[in-house]
PDB file of C-alpha atoms in Angstrom:
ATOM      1  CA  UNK D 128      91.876  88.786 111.607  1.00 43.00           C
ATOM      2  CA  UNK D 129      88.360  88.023 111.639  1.00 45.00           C
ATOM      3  CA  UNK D 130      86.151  85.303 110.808  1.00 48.00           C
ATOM      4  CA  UNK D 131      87.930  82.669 113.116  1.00 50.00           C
ATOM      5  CA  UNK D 132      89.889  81.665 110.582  1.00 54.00           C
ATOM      6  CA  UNK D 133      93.706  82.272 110.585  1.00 57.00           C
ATOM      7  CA  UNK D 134      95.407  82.964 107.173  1.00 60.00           C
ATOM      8  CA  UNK D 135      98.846  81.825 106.136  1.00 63.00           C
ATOM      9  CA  UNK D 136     100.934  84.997 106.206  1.00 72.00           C
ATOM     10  CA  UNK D 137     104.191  86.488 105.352  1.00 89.00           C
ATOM     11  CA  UNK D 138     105.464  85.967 108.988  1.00 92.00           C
ATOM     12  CA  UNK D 139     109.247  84.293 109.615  1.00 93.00           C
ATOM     13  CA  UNK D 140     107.419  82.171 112.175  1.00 93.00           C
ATOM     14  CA  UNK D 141     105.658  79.913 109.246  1.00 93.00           C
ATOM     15  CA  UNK D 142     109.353  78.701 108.169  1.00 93.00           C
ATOM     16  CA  UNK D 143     109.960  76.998 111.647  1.00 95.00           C
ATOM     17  CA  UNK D 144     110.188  73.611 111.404  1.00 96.00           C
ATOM     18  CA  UNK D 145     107.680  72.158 113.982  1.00 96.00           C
ATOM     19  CA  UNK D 146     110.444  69.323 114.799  1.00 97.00           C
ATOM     20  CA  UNK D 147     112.861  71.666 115.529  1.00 97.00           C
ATOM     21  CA  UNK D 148     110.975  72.970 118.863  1.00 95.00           C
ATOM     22  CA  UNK D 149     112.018  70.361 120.963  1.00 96.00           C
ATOM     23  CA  UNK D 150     115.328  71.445 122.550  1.00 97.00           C
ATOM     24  CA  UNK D 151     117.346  68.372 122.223  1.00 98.00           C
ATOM     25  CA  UNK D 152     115.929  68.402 118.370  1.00 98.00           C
ATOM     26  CA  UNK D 153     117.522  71.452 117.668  1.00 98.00           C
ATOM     27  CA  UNK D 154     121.088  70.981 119.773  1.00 98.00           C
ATOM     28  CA  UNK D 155     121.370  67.797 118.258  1.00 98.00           C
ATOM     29  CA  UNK D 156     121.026  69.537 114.652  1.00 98.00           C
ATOM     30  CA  UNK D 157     123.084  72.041 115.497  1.00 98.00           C
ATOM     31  CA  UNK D 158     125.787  69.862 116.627  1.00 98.00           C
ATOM     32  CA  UNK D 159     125.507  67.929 113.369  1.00 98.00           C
ATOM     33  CA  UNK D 160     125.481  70.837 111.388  1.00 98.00           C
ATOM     34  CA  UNK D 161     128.959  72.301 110.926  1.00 97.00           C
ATOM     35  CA  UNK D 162     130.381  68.410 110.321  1.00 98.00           C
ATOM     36  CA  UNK D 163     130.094  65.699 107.807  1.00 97.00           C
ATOM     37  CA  UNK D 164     129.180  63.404 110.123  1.00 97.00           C
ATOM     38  CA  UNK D 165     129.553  62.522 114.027  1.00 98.00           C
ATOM     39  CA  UNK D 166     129.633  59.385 116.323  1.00 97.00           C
ATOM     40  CA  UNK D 167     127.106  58.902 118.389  1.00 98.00           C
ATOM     41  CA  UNK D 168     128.653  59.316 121.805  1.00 97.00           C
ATOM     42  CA  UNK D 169     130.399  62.684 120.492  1.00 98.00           C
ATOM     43  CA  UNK D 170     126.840  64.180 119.928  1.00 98.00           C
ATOM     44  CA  UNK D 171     125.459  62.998 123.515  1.00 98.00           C
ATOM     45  CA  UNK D 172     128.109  64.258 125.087  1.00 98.00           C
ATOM     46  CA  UNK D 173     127.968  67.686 123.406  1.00 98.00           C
ATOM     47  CA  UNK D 174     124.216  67.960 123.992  1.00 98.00           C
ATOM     48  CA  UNK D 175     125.056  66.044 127.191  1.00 98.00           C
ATOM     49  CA  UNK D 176     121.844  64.095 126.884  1.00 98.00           C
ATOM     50  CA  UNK D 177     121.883  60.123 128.122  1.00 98.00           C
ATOM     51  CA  UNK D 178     121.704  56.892 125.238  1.00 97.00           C
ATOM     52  CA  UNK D 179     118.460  57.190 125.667  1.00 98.00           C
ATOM     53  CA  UNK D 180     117.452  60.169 125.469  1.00 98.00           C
ATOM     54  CA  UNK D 181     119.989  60.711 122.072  1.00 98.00           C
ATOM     55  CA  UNK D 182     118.408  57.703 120.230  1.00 97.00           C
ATOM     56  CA  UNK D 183     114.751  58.731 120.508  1.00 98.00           C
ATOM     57  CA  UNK D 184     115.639  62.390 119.117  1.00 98.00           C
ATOM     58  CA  UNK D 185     117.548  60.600 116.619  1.00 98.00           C
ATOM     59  CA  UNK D 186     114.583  58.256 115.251  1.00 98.00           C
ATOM     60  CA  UNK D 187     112.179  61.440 115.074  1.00 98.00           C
ATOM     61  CA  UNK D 188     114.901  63.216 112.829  1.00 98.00           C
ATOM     62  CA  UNK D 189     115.497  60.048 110.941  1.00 98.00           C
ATOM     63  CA  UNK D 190     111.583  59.435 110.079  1.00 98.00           C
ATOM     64  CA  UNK D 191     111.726  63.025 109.038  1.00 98.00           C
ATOM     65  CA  UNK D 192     114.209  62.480 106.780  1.00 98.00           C
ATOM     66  CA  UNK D 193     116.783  64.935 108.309  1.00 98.00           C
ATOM     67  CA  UNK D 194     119.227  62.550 110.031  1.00 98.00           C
ATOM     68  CA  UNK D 195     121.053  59.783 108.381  1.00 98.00           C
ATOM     69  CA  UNK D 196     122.346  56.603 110.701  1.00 98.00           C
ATOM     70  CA  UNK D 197     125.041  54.311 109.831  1.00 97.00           C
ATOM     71  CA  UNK D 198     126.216  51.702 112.260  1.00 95.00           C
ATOM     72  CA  UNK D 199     129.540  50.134 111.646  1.00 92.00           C
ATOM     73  CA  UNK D 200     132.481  48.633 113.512  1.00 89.00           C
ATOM     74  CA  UNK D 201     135.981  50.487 114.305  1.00 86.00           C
ATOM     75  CA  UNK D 202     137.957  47.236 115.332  1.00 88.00           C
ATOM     76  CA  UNK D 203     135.771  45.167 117.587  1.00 89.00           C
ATOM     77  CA  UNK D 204     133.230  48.237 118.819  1.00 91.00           C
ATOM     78  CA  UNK D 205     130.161  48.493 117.513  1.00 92.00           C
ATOM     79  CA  UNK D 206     129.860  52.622 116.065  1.00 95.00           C
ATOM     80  CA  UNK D 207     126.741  54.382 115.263  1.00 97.00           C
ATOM     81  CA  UNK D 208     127.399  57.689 113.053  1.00 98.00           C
ATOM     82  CA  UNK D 209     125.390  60.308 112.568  1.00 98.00           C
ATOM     83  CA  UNK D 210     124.795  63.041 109.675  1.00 98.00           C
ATOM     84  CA  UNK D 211     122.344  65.620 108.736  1.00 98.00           C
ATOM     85  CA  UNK D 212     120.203  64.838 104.932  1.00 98.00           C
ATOM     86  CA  UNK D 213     120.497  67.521 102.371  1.00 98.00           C
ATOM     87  CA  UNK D 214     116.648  68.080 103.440  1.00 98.00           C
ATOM     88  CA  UNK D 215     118.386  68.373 106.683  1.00 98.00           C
ATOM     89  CA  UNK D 216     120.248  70.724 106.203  1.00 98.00           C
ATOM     90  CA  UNK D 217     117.659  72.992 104.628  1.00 98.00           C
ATOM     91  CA  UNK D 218     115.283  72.629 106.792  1.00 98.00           C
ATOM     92  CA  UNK D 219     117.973  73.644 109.613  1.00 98.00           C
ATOM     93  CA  UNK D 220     118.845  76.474 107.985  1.00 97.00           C
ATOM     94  CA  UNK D 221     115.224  77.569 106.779  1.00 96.00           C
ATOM     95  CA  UNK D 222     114.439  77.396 110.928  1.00 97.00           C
ATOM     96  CA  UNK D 223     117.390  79.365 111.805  1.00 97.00           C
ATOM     97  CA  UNK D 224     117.018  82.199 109.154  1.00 96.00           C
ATOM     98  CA  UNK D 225     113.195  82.706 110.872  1.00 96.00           C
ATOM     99  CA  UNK D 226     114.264  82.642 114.056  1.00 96.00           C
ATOM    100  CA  UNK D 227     116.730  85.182 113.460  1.00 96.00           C
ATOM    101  CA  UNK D 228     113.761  86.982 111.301  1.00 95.00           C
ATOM    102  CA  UNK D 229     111.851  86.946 114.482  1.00 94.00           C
ATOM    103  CA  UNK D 230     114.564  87.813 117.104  1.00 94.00           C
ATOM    104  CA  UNK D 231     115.501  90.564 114.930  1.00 92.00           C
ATOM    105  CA  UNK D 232     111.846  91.923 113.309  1.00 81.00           C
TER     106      UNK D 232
END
């Protein structure tokens, strides 16, 4: 291009979602993905991420829109489930179809 200015193109890259870059992000999308929704501890331990680590990812996906949270009780224990948002979902699969776009030119 020239004039120093970059143009929107036609390029699968444009339909990643910039959220979806971090590597937790993604796995913990992924994991959500296939089911209608997850406890808490069964997603860290299949990204095998700490508490921590989980709930931070979490918020960012939750502000976005793409992750819904719903804490509850199963007898006396406090349980946090997880789901992906319609937009979730979209978005997820908008991201994967480019990078397969990409991978595959």
């Amino acid at each position: 291009m020239t004039g120093g200015g970059e143009k929107r193109g036609v390029h699968p890259r444009h339909d990643l979602a910039p959220l979806l870059n971090a590597p937790v992000r993604l796995s913990v999308v992924a994991a959500l993905a296939p089911l209608d929704k997850a406890e808490f501890g069964f997603v860290r331990d299949v990204v095998e991420v700490s508490d921590s680590v989980l709930s931070k990812q979490v918020s960012a996906l939750e502000e976005a829109g793409w992750v819904a949270v719903r804490k509850g009780r199963v007898g006396r224990r406090p349980r946090t489930w997880l789901s992906l948002t319609a937009e979730g979902r979209a978005v997820y699969a908008r991201h994967l179809a480019a990078l397969r776009a990409i991978a595959l030119g």
